[in-house]
Amino acid sequence: MAAELFFKSIEELGALLEAKQLSATELMRTVIARRQAVDGRVKAFNSSDDADALAQAAASDARRAAGQARGPLEGIPVGLKDVIAVAGQPLTASSKMLANFVSPYDATVTVNLKKAGAIVWGRLNCDEFAMGSSTENSAFGPTANPWDLARVPGGSSGGSAAALAAGEVCATLGSDTGGSIRQPAALCGVVGLKPTYGLVSRYGLAAFASSLDQIGPLTRTVADAALMLGAIAGHDPHDSTSFKAEIPDYRAELKKRQGPWRLGIPKEYFGAGLDPAVGAAVEQAIAFYRAQGCTIKEVSLPHTQFCLDTYYIIATAEASSNLARYDGIRYGHRAKGAKDGVDLYAQSRAEGFGPEVKRRIILGTYVLSSGYYDAYYLRAQKVRTLIRQDFLKAYHEVDALLTPTSPMPAFRLGEKSDPLALYLCDIYTIGVNLAGLPALSLPCGFTPAGLPIGLQLIGQPFREADLLAMAHTYEQAHDWHTKHPSL
Amino acid sequence: MPAAPDLNLDHVAKLARLALTPAEKAQFASQLGDVLHHIEQLAKVDVTGIEPTAHAFPVVNVWADDVAQPGLSVEAALRNAPAQREHMILVPKVVE
C-alpha cells in the first residue's frame, strides 16, 4: 500500500503538487486533520494557527495556478520549534517566561522558508529554552515518542521530531546546541541535520548558547534535508556570526557525489555505555559503507572524555548571559508585588523559569564569577581548542566520521530524573557543536523492542553537500525511512 | 581548579538575580555538586600554551553601512511590554 499522504516526503508531495494531482489546500487540510487525530497523544504542538496556515495554502495554490510557484517547498507545510520567530505568532520557548509573547518579526529562516514557498505552520514543543535531552523540561508538559508513547522523543527539539514521525507535518526546523536536532531525530526515526556553525542565520532564534546554537532541518529523507538546507542556508547581515559560504544546490549534488569516501570510526564513541542494539546497527552501517568501497579507518579523538564538562561550562556560561535579558521589564513574565527594581528581576525570573533553566543559570553564573572564571570558563575554552583540533587532525586522514547519534534508544518518560544522567545522553553529539562542525543523523535500524536507532555522520566545515551525499547513499540502499509508527 | 567546589548558592543566585526557595537551594546544591564534581576532571588536561576558542569560526570586524533601515513601530516594539503608558514601559521606582 502506498504511504498515507501525511507520511510522504517533500519530494513526493512536490511532484503531486506540480502535477496538480494535489493542492496545497488539500495537503494542509490533511495535515491539520492528522494533527487533530493524533496530537492529543503525541503532544508535539504548543499551538497552531490553522486559519493562517490555510490562508498561506490558498496563496500557494494561487501562485501555482498563475505559474509563479516559488521553489521546491511550494505548498509544503513546515513546522517550527517554538524558539524560532514567526511574525504575529506566539514564541514561548516552552517557558512560562514567554507564555504570552508574540513575535514582532520573522526569523531569517522563516523569511527564507516563505521565499521558497513553504507554509510555515505550528509551534512545536521543546525543552524550556532548548535546555534538555528529552522534552520533559517544557513548561507545557512533555511530548511523547510516536513509536512508544510511554517514552521520550529526545530533545530539545522533541516536538519537531515527534510531529514529523507522527505525520503531523511534512518537515520541521529545530535548533541544535549540543545535539538537540540529531538526538531527537535518532530517537524518533527521522533525518536531522545540524549545519556548520555560521551556515544558517540565528537571527530570530531565542538564544541559548550563542557560540554553539545552529538551526537545522528534520525531514523524512536525506533528499528532503538537502532541499530544506538549500532554502535556509546563506549569509545574513542580521547575524554577525553568519558566514559568507557558497551555497551549492544540495539536492543536485546528491547524485554528483558518489564516493567512495574515507570514513573514520572514532574509537572513543564505541565504549562503555553504548546500548548493544545501537552498537550492532551502527556496525552494520559501517559494513555497508565498506561494501560500497569506502575506506574504513579507526581514528582517535583523544579529548572526547572532556567534551561533556567543557560543554556544560561553556553552554551554561553563555546561557546565563543570554537569559539575563528576561528581567520582567521589557517583555516576558513580570512578577506582581515586587518591592523594588532588583526584586522585580529576581521574582520575575523565579516565577518565569523552570528548574533546569534555573540550574543552568546558576552553574553558568558560577563559572563566570570572580575567582572561578579562569579555573572553569577560560580552561574550558582552551580544552575546546583541543577538542576542535582532534577533529581537524582526523580530517587529514578521513572525509567524515561515523558514530552512533545517541548511546541509547528512547528511554521512558521520567526515567532519567537526575540532571547528570540526562547530560550523558549527549556524549556523542556535543563535540560537534564545540568544534562547529556539520553532522547528520539518519535512521539505521530498530531495537528488538521496535525503537528507532540513529547513525551519525560528522562532516568537514561547510561540506554539507558531501555529508548529505554519504547519507543519501546509505538511505538509497535501506528502507528504514519508509517505516512509520502506528498511532 | 579549586580543590573542592565551594558553590555559595546565596551569592551566585544574587549575582544571577534569581530568587530561590530554600527547597530549590538544597536541591541545586546537591545536583550541581555532582555536576561540578564531574567537571573537576578538566583540571587533568594540560592546557599550557593553548589559546582559548570562543567561536569555532570567528568572523571579526563585521561592518554595516550607516544607513537608516525600516524598523519596528513603537506600538509593535511595545506589544509585549508587561506594563506601559504613553509609549513608555512602566517600571518600579528606581530613585528615591
Coordinates of C-alpha atoms in Angstrom, one line a residue:
Chain A
M1 CA 0.0 0.0 0.0
A2 CA 1.2 3.4 -0.8
A3 CA 2.2 5.6 2.1
E4 CA -0.5 7.9 3.6
L5 CA -0.3 11.4 2.2
F6 CA 0.9 12.7 5.6
F7 CA 3.8 10.3 5.5
K8 CA 5.1 11.3 2.1
S9 CA 8.4 13.1 1.6
I10 CA 8.7 16.7 0.4
E11 CA 9.9 15.4 -3.0
E12 CA 6.9 13.1 -3.4
L13 CA 4.4 15.8 -2.3
G14 CA 6.2 18.3 -4.6
A15 CA 5.6 16.0 -7.6
L16 CA 1.9 15.6 -6.8
L17 CA 1.5 19.4 -6.3
E18 CA 3.4 20.1 -9.5
A19 CA 1.2 17.6 -11.5
K20 CA -1.9 19.3 -10.0
Q21 CA -2.9 15.9 -8.5
L22 CA -2.9 17.6 -5.1
S23 CA -3.5 21.2 -4.0
A24 CA -1.7 22.9 -1.1
T25 CA -5.0 23.4 0.5
E26 CA -5.9 19.7 0.3
L27 CA -2.5 18.9 1.8
M28 CA -2.8 21.4 4.6
R29 CA -6.3 20.1 5.4
T30 CA -4.9 16.6 5.6
V31 CA -2.1 17.6 7.9
I32 CA -4.4 19.6 10.2
A33 CA -6.8 16.6 10.4
R34 CA -3.8 14.3 11.2
R35 CA -2.7 16.6 13.9
Q36 CA -6.3 16.7 15.4
A37 CA -6.4 12.9 15.3
V38 CA -3.0 12.1 17.0
D39 CA -1.6 15.1 18.8
G40 CA -3.8 14.6 21.9
R41 CA -1.5 11.6 22.4
V42 CA 1.8 12.8 21.0
K43 CA 1.6 16.4 22.3
A44 CA 4.2 17.7 19.9
F45 CA 2.5 21.1 19.3
N46 CA 2.4 24.0 21.7
S47 CA 0.0 25.8 19.5
S48 CA -1.0 26.2 15.8
D49 CA -2.8 28.8 13.8
D50 CA -4.9 26.6 11.3
A51 CA -6.7 29.6 9.7
D52 CA -3.3 31.3 8.9
A53 CA -1.9 28.0 7.5
L54 CA -5.0 27.6 5.3
A55 CA -4.7 31.2 4.1
Q56 CA -1.0 30.5 3.2
A57 CA -2.0 27.3 1.4
A58 CA -4.6 29.2 -0.6
A59 CA -2.0 31.8 -1.6
S60 CA 0.4 29.0 -2.6
D61 CA -2.3 27.4 -4.8
A62 CA -3.0 30.8 -6.4
R63 CA 0.8 31.3 -7.1
R64 CA 1.0 27.9 -8.7
A65 CA -2.1 28.5 -10.8
A66 CA -0.6 31.8 -12.0
G67 CA 2.7 30.0 -13.0
Q68 CA 4.5 31.7 -10.1
A69 CA 5.5 28.7 -7.9
R70 CA 8.4 29.8 -5.8
G71 CA 10.5 26.7 -5.4
P72 CA 10.8 23.1 -4.1
L73 CA 9.0 23.9 -0.9
E74 CA 6.0 25.5 -2.6
G75 CA 2.8 24.4 -0.7
I76 CA 4.7 22.2 1.8
P77 CA 3.7 22.6 5.5
V78 CA 6.8 23.1 7.6
G79 CA 6.6 23.2 11.4
L80 CA 9.0 25.3 13.6
K81 CA 10.4 24.6 17.0
D82 CA 8.9 27.1 19.4
V83 CA 12.2 29.1 19.7
I84 CA 12.1 30.4 16.1
A85 CA 10.3 33.7 15.5
V86 CA 7.3 34.0 13.1
A87 CA 5.8 37.5 13.0
G88 CA 2.5 37.7 14.7
Q89 CA 2.7 34.2 16.2
P90 CA 3.5 33.1 19.7
L91 CA 7.1 32.2 20.7
T92 CA 7.1 30.6 24.1
A93 CA 10.4 28.7 24.1
S94 CA 8.2 26.3 26.1
S95 CA 8.7 28.6 29.1
K96 CA 6.2 30.3 31.4
M97 CA 8.5 33.3 31.0
L98 CA 7.3 33.8 27.4
A99 CA 3.8 32.3 27.7
N100 CA 2.2 35.4 26.3
F101 CA 5.0 36.6 23.9
V102 CA 4.1 37.3 20.3
S103 CA 7.0 37.7 17.8
P104 CA 7.2 41.2 16.3
Y105 CA 9.3 39.9 13.4
D106 CA 10.2 36.9 11.3
A107 CA 13.4 34.9 11.9
T108 CA 15.6 34.9 8.8
V109 CA 15.0 31.2 8.4
T110 CA 11.2 31.9 8.5
V111 CA 11.6 34.6 5.7
N112 CA 13.7 32.1 3.7
L113 CA 11.2 29.3 4.1
K114 CA 8.4 31.6 2.9
K115 CA 10.5 32.7 0.0
A116 CA 10.9 29.0 -1.0
G117 CA 7.1 28.7 -0.9
A118 CA 6.7 26.8 2.4
I119 CA 3.6 27.1 4.6
V120 CA 5.0 27.9 8.0
W121 CA 2.8 26.3 10.5
G122 CA 2.7 25.2 14.1
R123 CA 4.7 25.9 17.2
L124 CA 6.5 22.7 18.3
N125 CA 7.3 21.7 21.8
C126 CA 10.8 21.5 23.2
D127 CA 12.7 21.6 26.4
E128 CA 12.5 25.1 28.0
F129 CA 14.8 27.4 26.2
A130 CA 16.1 24.3 24.4
M131 CA 17.8 23.1 27.6
G132 CA 17.4 19.3 27.8
S133 CA 17.6 16.0 26.0
S134 CA 14.0 14.6 26.5
T135 CA 11.5 17.5 26.0
E136 CA 10.4 16.8 29.6
N137 CA 11.6 20.2 30.7
S138 CA 8.8 22.0 28.8
A139 CA 6.6 24.2 30.9
F140 CA 3.6 22.9 28.9
G141 CA 4.3 19.2 29.6
P142 CA 6.3 16.5 27.8
T143 CA 6.0 15.3 24.2
A144 CA 5.6 11.5 23.7
N145 CA 7.6 9.4 21.3
P146 CA 5.3 8.3 18.5
W147 CA 6.9 4.9 18.4
D148 CA 6.1 4.2 22.0
L149 CA 4.0 6.8 23.8
A150 CA 5.5 5.9 27.2
R151 CA 8.9 7.0 26.0
V152 CA 10.6 10.4 25.4
P153 CA 11.1 11.8 21.8
G154 CA 14.5 13.1 22.8
G155 CA 15.3 16.7 23.0
S156 CA 15.5 19.5 23.0
S157 CA 13.7 19.6 19.6
G158 CA 11.5 16.7 20.6
G159 CA 8.3 18.3 19.3
S160 CA 9.9 18.8 15.9
A161 CA 11.0 15.2 15.7
A162 CA 7.8 13.7 17.1
A163 CA 5.4 15.8 15.0
L164 CA 7.3 14.7 11.9
A165 CA 7.4 11.0 12.8
A166 CA 3.7 11.1 13.7
G167 CA 2.8 12.6 10.3
E168 CA 1.6 15.8 11.7
V169 CA 3.8 18.0 9.4
C170 CA 5.9 17.3 6.3
A171 CA 9.3 18.8 7.6
T172 CA 10.4 20.8 10.6
L173 CA 13.1 23.1 11.9
G174 CA 14.9 22.5 15.1
S175 CA 17.9 24.0 16.8
D176 CA 21.0 22.2 17.9
T177 CA 23.3 23.4 20.7
G178 CA 24.6 20.0 21.9
G179 CA 22.7 17.5 19.9
S180 CA 19.1 18.9 20.1
I181 CA 18.3 18.2 16.4
R182 CA 20.3 14.9 15.9
Q183 CA 19.4 13.1 19.2
P184 CA 15.5 13.5 18.8
A185 CA 15.8 12.7 15.1
A186 CA 17.6 9.4 16.1
L187 CA 15.1 8.6 18.8
C188 CA 12.1 9.3 16.5
G189 CA 13.4 7.6 13.3
V190 CA 13.8 10.7 11.1
V191 CA 16.7 12.6 9.5
G192 CA 18.2 15.5 11.4
L193 CA 20.9 17.9 10.2
K194 CA 22.9 20.3 12.3
P195 CA 24.8 22.6 9.8
T196 CA 28.2 24.0 10.2
Y197 CA 28.3 26.9 12.7
G198 CA 27.5 30.1 10.7
L199 CA 25.9 28.5 7.7
V200 CA 22.4 29.2 8.8
S201 CA 21.4 32.6 10.3
R202 CA 20.5 32.6 14.0
Y203 CA 18.6 35.9 13.7
G204 CA 15.2 35.3 15.3
L205 CA 16.2 32.2 17.3
A206 CA 15.8 32.6 21.0
A207 CA 19.4 32.4 22.2
F208 CA 20.6 29.6 24.4
A209 CA 24.4 29.4 23.9
S210 CA 25.3 31.7 21.0
S211 CA 28.7 30.1 20.0
L212 CA 27.1 26.7 19.8
D213 CA 23.5 27.2 18.5
Q214 CA 22.5 26.3 14.9
I215 CA 19.1 26.0 13.3
G216 CA 18.7 22.9 11.0
P217 CA 16.0 20.7 9.4
L218 CA 14.4 17.5 10.4
T219 CA 12.9 15.6 7.5
R220 CA 11.7 12.1 6.3
T221 CA 14.6 11.7 3.8
V222 CA 18.1 12.9 3.1
A223 CA 17.0 14.5 -0.1
D224 CA 14.3 16.5 1.8
A225 CA 17.1 17.7 4.2
A226 CA 19.0 18.8 1.2
L227 CA 16.0 20.8 -0.1
M228 CA 15.4 22.4 3.3
L229 CA 19.1 23.3 3.9
G230 CA 19.2 24.9 0.5
A231 CA 16.2 27.0 1.4
I232 CA 17.5 28.2 4.8
A233 CA 21.3 28.5 4.4
G234 CA 23.2 31.6 3.4
H235 CA 24.8 34.8 4.7
D236 CA 22.6 37.1 6.7
P237 CA 23.7 40.7 7.7
H238 CA 21.4 40.4 10.7
D239 CA 23.6 37.8 12.3
S240 CA 27.2 39.0 12.8
T241 CA 28.4 35.4 13.1
S242 CA 26.9 34.4 9.8
F243 CA 29.5 33.1 7.4
K244 CA 29.8 34.1 3.7
A245 CA 29.9 30.5 2.4
E246 CA 29.0 29.4 -1.1
I247 CA 25.6 27.6 -1.1
P248 CA 25.5 24.8 -3.7
D249 CA 22.4 23.1 -5.0
Y250 CA 22.5 20.4 -2.3
R251 CA 19.8 18.3 -3.9
A252 CA 21.6 18.2 -7.3
E253 CA 24.9 17.4 -5.6
L254 CA 23.5 14.2 -4.0
K255 CA 23.7 12.5 -7.4
K256 CA 27.1 14.0 -8.4
R257 CA 28.9 12.9 -5.3
Q258 CA 29.2 9.1 -5.3
G259 CA 32.3 8.5 -3.2
P260 CA 33.9 6.2 -2.3
W261 CA 34.8 8.1 0.8
R262 CA 37.3 7.6 3.6
L263 CA 35.3 7.2 6.8
G264 CA 36.8 7.4 10.3
I265 CA 35.5 5.4 13.2
P266 CA 36.4 7.3 16.4
K267 CA 37.2 4.6 18.9
E268 CA 36.1 6.8 21.9
Y269 CA 32.5 6.7 20.6
F270 CA 32.1 2.9 20.9
G271 CA 33.0 2.4 24.6
A272 CA 31.1 1.6 27.8
G273 CA 27.5 2.8 28.0
L274 CA 26.7 2.1 24.3
D275 CA 23.4 0.1 24.0
P276 CA 24.2 -3.2 22.3
A277 CA 21.4 -2.9 19.8
V278 CA 22.6 0.6 18.8
G279 CA 26.2 -0.6 18.5
A280 CA 25.1 -3.6 16.3
A281 CA 23.1 -1.3 14.0
V282 CA 26.0 1.1 13.6
E283 CA 28.4 -1.8 12.9
Q284 CA 26.0 -2.9 10.1
A285 CA 26.1 0.6 8.6
I286 CA 29.9 0.5 8.7
A287 CA 29.8 -2.8 6.9
F288 CA 27.5 -1.3 4.3
Y289 CA 30.0 1.5 3.6
R290 CA 32.9 -0.9 3.4
A291 CA 31.0 -3.0 0.9
Q292 CA 30.5 0.2 -1.1
G293 CA 34.2 0.5 -1.5
C294 CA 34.7 3.1 1.2
T295 CA 37.9 3.1 3.3
I296 CA 37.1 2.5 6.9
K297 CA 39.7 3.6 9.4
E298 CA 39.8 3.7 13.1
V299 CA 40.7 7.2 14.4
S300 CA 41.1 8.7 17.8
L301 CA 39.6 11.9 19.2
P302 CA 41.6 11.8 22.5
H303 CA 39.8 14.7 24.2
T304 CA 36.4 13.1 23.8
Q305 CA 36.2 12.3 27.5
F306 CA 36.3 16.1 28.3
C307 CA 33.6 17.2 25.9
L308 CA 30.7 16.9 28.4
D309 CA 32.4 19.0 31.0
T310 CA 33.7 21.6 28.5
Y311 CA 30.2 21.8 27.0
Y312 CA 28.4 22.3 30.3
I313 CA 30.7 25.1 31.3
I314 CA 30.6 27.0 28.0
A315 CA 26.9 26.4 27.3
T316 CA 25.7 27.4 30.8
A317 CA 28.1 30.4 30.9
E318 CA 26.6 31.7 27.6
A319 CA 23.1 30.8 28.7
S320 CA 23.5 32.8 32.0
S321 CA 24.5 35.8 29.9
N322 CA 21.8 35.4 27.2
L323 CA 19.0 34.8 29.6
A324 CA 19.8 37.9 31.6
R325 CA 17.5 39.7 29.2
Y326 CA 14.5 38.0 30.8
D327 CA 14.1 40.5 33.7
G328 CA 10.4 41.3 33.7
I329 CA 10.9 44.8 32.3
R330 CA 10.5 45.0 28.5
Y331 CA 8.8 41.7 27.7
G332 CA 8.1 38.3 29.3
H333 CA 6.7 37.5 32.6
R334 CA 6.6 40.2 35.3
A335 CA 6.1 39.3 39.0
K336 CA 3.5 41.2 40.9
G337 CA 4.2 42.9 44.3
A338 CA 8.0 43.3 43.9
K339 CA 9.4 45.9 46.4
D340 CA 11.9 47.5 44.0
G341 CA 13.6 47.0 40.6
V342 CA 16.1 44.4 41.6
D343 CA 13.4 42.4 43.5
L344 CA 11.3 42.6 40.3
Y345 CA 14.1 40.9 38.3
A346 CA 14.7 38.2 40.9
Q347 CA 11.0 37.4 41.5
S348 CA 10.0 37.6 37.8
R349 CA 12.9 35.2 36.9
A350 CA 12.0 32.9 39.9
E351 CA 8.4 32.6 38.7
G352 CA 9.1 32.5 34.9
F353 CA 11.9 29.9 34.7
G354 CA 11.6 26.2 35.3
P355 CA 14.1 24.1 37.4
E356 CA 16.6 23.1 34.6
V357 CA 16.9 26.7 33.3
K358 CA 17.5 27.9 36.9
R359 CA 20.1 25.2 37.4
R360 CA 21.9 26.2 34.2
I361 CA 21.8 29.9 35.0
I362 CA 23.3 29.2 38.5
L363 CA 26.0 27.0 37.1
G364 CA 26.8 29.5 34.3
T365 CA 26.9 32.4 36.6
Y366 CA 29.2 30.5 39.0
V367 CA 31.7 29.5 36.3
L368 CA 31.9 33.2 35.1
S369 CA 32.1 34.7 38.6
S370 CA 35.1 36.4 40.1
G371 CA 37.6 33.8 41.3
Y372 CA 36.3 31.0 39.2
Y373 CA 36.4 32.4 35.7
D374 CA 40.0 31.2 34.9
A375 CA 39.6 27.8 36.6
Y376 CA 36.4 26.9 34.8
Y377 CA 35.4 29.1 31.8
L378 CA 38.8 30.0 30.4
R379 CA 40.1 26.5 30.9
A380 CA 37.0 25.1 29.2
Q381 CA 37.6 27.4 26.2
K382 CA 41.2 26.1 26.0
V383 CA 40.0 22.5 26.1
R384 CA 37.5 23.4 23.4
T385 CA 40.5 24.3 21.2
L386 CA 42.0 20.8 21.8
I387 CA 38.7 19.1 21.1
R388 CA 38.4 21.1 17.8
Q389 CA 42.0 20.2 16.9
D390 CA 41.2 16.5 17.4
F391 CA 38.5 16.6 14.7
L392 CA 40.6 18.7 12.3
K393 CA 43.6 16.3 12.7
A394 CA 41.3 13.3 12.0
Y395 CA 40.2 15.1 8.7
H396 CA 43.8 14.8 7.4
E397 CA 43.1 11.1 7.1
V398 CA 39.3 10.8 6.5
D399 CA 36.5 12.6 4.8
A400 CA 33.9 12.1 7.6
L401 CA 33.4 10.4 10.9
L402 CA 30.8 7.7 11.5
T403 CA 29.3 7.2 15.0
P404 CA 26.1 6.4 16.9
T405 CA 24.0 9.5 17.4
S406 CA 22.8 8.6 20.8
P407 CA 24.2 5.9 23.2
M408 CA 20.7 4.6 23.8
P409 CA 17.3 4.4 22.1
A410 CA 14.3 6.4 23.5
F411 CA 14.1 6.0 27.3
R412 CA 10.9 6.1 29.4
L413 CA 9.3 9.4 30.4
G414 CA 10.5 10.2 33.9
E415 CA 13.3 7.5 33.8
K416 CA 16.2 10.0 34.0
S417 CA 15.4 12.4 36.8
D418 CA 19.0 13.1 37.7
P419 CA 20.4 16.0 35.6
L420 CA 23.8 14.4 35.2
A421 CA 22.3 11.2 33.8
L422 CA 20.4 13.3 31.3
Y423 CA 23.5 15.2 30.3
L424 CA 25.2 11.9 29.5
C425 CA 22.7 11.4 26.6
D426 CA 24.6 14.0 24.6
I427 CA 28.1 12.5 24.8
Y428 CA 28.2 11.6 21.0
T429 CA 26.7 14.9 19.8
I430 CA 28.3 17.7 21.9
G431 CA 31.8 17.5 20.5
V432 CA 30.4 18.5 17.1
N433 CA 28.9 21.8 18.5
L434 CA 32.1 22.6 20.3
A435 CA 34.1 22.2 17.1
G436 CA 31.4 24.0 15.0
L437 CA 31.1 21.0 12.5
P438 CA 28.2 19.8 10.4
A439 CA 26.6 16.5 11.4
L440 CA 23.6 14.5 10.4
S441 CA 21.6 11.7 12.0
L442 CA 19.7 9.2 9.9
P443 CA 17.7 6.1 10.7
C444 CA 19.8 2.9 10.6
G445 CA 17.6 0.3 12.2
F446 CA 15.4 -0.6 15.1
T447 CA 16.0 -2.2 18.5
P448 CA 14.3 -5.6 19.2
A449 CA 11.6 -3.5 21.0
G450 CA 10.9 -1.6 17.8
L451 CA 12.6 1.7 18.8
P452 CA 14.4 3.6 16.1
I453 CA 18.3 3.9 16.0
G454 CA 20.2 6.8 14.6
L455 CA 23.5 6.8 12.7
Q456 CA 25.6 10.0 13.0
L457 CA 27.8 11.2 10.1
I458 CA 30.1 14.1 11.1
G459 CA 31.5 16.1 8.2
Q460 CA 34.1 18.8 7.5
P461 CA 33.3 22.5 7.9
F462 CA 30.9 23.8 5.2
R463 CA 30.9 20.5 3.3
E464 CA 27.3 19.6 3.9
A465 CA 27.0 18.5 0.3
D466 CA 29.4 15.6 0.9
L467 CA 27.7 14.7 4.2
L468 CA 24.3 14.6 2.5
A469 CA 25.6 12.5 -0.4
M470 CA 27.1 10.0 2.1
A471 CA 23.8 9.7 3.9
H472 CA 21.8 9.5 0.7
T473 CA 24.0 6.6 -0.5
Y474 CA 23.1 4.7 2.7
E475 CA 19.4 5.6 2.5
Q476 CA 19.0 4.5 -1.1
A477 CA 20.0 1.0 -0.1
H478 CA 17.8 0.7 3.0
D479 CA 14.2 1.1 3.8
W480 CA 14.2 2.3 7.4
H481 CA 12.9 5.7 6.4
T482 CA 9.8 4.1 4.8
K483 CA 8.6 2.7 8.2
H484 CA 6.2 4.7 10.3
P485 CA 4.8 4.3 13.8
S486 CA 1.1 3.2 14.1
L487 CA -0.9 5.7 16.1
Chain B
M1 CA 40.8 24.5 39.8
P2 CA 39.5 24.8 43.3
A3 CA 40.2 21.6 45.3
A4 CA 36.5 21.2 46.1
P5 CA 33.7 23.1 44.5
D6 CA 32.6 25.7 47.0
L7 CA 29.4 26.8 45.4
N8 CA 27.9 29.6 47.6
L9 CA 24.3 29.4 46.2
D10 CA 23.1 32.6 48.0
H11 CA 25.9 34.6 46.4
V12 CA 25.6 33.1 42.9
A13 CA 21.7 33.4 43.0
K14 CA 22.2 37.1 43.9
L15 CA 24.6 37.6 41.0
A16 CA 22.1 35.9 38.7
R17 CA 19.2 38.0 40.0
L18 CA 17.3 34.8 40.7
A19 CA 15.2 34.3 43.8
L20 CA 15.5 30.7 45.0
T21 CA 13.3 29.0 47.6
P22 CA 15.1 27.0 50.5
A23 CA 14.0 23.8 48.8
E24 CA 15.5 24.8 45.5
K25 CA 18.7 25.8 47.2
A26 CA 19.0 22.4 48.8
Q27 CA 18.2 20.5 45.6
F28 CA 20.5 22.6 43.4
A29 CA 23.4 22.4 45.9
S30 CA 23.2 18.6 45.7
Q31 CA 22.7 18.3 41.9
L32 CA 25.2 21.0 41.0
G33 CA 27.7 19.4 43.4
D34 CA 27.5 16.3 41.3
V35 CA 28.0 18.2 38.1
L36 CA 30.9 20.3 39.5
H37 CA 32.5 17.1 40.8
H38 CA 32.3 15.7 37.3
I39 CA 33.8 18.9 35.8
E40 CA 36.8 18.6 38.2
Q41 CA 38.4 16.2 35.7
L42 CA 39.1 19.2 33.3
A43 CA 41.9 20.0 35.7
K44 CA 43.8 17.0 34.4
V45 CA 44.1 18.4 30.9
D46 CA 47.4 20.1 30.1
V47 CA 46.4 23.4 28.5
T48 CA 49.8 25.1 28.7
G49 CA 50.2 27.4 25.7
I50 CA 46.8 26.6 24.3
E51 CA 44.7 29.5 23.0
P52 CA 41.1 29.7 24.1
T53 CA 38.3 29.1 21.5
A54 CA 35.3 31.4 21.8
H55 CA 33.9 30.6 18.4
A56 CA 34.7 27.8 16.0
F57 CA 34.7 30.1 13.0
P58 CA 35.4 33.6 14.3
V59 CA 34.2 36.3 12.0
V60 CA 35.7 39.7 13.0
N61 CA 35.1 43.3 12.0
V62 CA 31.6 42.8 10.7
W63 CA 30.6 46.3 9.5
A64 CA 27.3 47.6 8.2
D65 CA 26.8 50.8 6.3
D66 CA 25.5 53.5 8.5
V67 CA 22.2 53.8 6.7
A68 CA 18.7 54.1 8.3
Q69 CA 16.6 51.0 7.8
P70 CA 12.9 50.5 8.4
G71 CA 12.3 49.2 11.9
L72 CA 9.5 48.3 14.3
S73 CA 6.8 50.9 15.1
V74 CA 6.6 52.0 18.7
E75 CA 3.3 50.0 19.0
A76 CA 4.9 46.8 17.7
A77 CA 8.0 47.2 19.9
L78 CA 5.9 47.7 23.0
R79 CA 3.3 45.0 22.2
N80 CA 4.9 42.5 24.6
A81 CA 5.7 45.0 27.4
P82 CA 4.2 43.9 30.7
A83 CA 3.1 47.5 31.7
Q84 CA 3.2 50.6 29.6
R85 CA 1.8 54.2 29.4
E86 CA 2.2 56.9 26.7
H87 CA 4.6 54.8 24.6
M88 CA 6.9 54.1 27.6
I89 CA 7.5 50.9 29.6
L90 CA 6.4 51.3 33.3
V91 CA 9.0 50.1 35.9
P92 CA 9.2 50.3 39.6
K93 CA 10.6 53.5 41.0
V94 CA 14.4 53.4 41.0
V95 CA 15.3 56.8 42.6
E96 CA 14.0 57.8 46.0

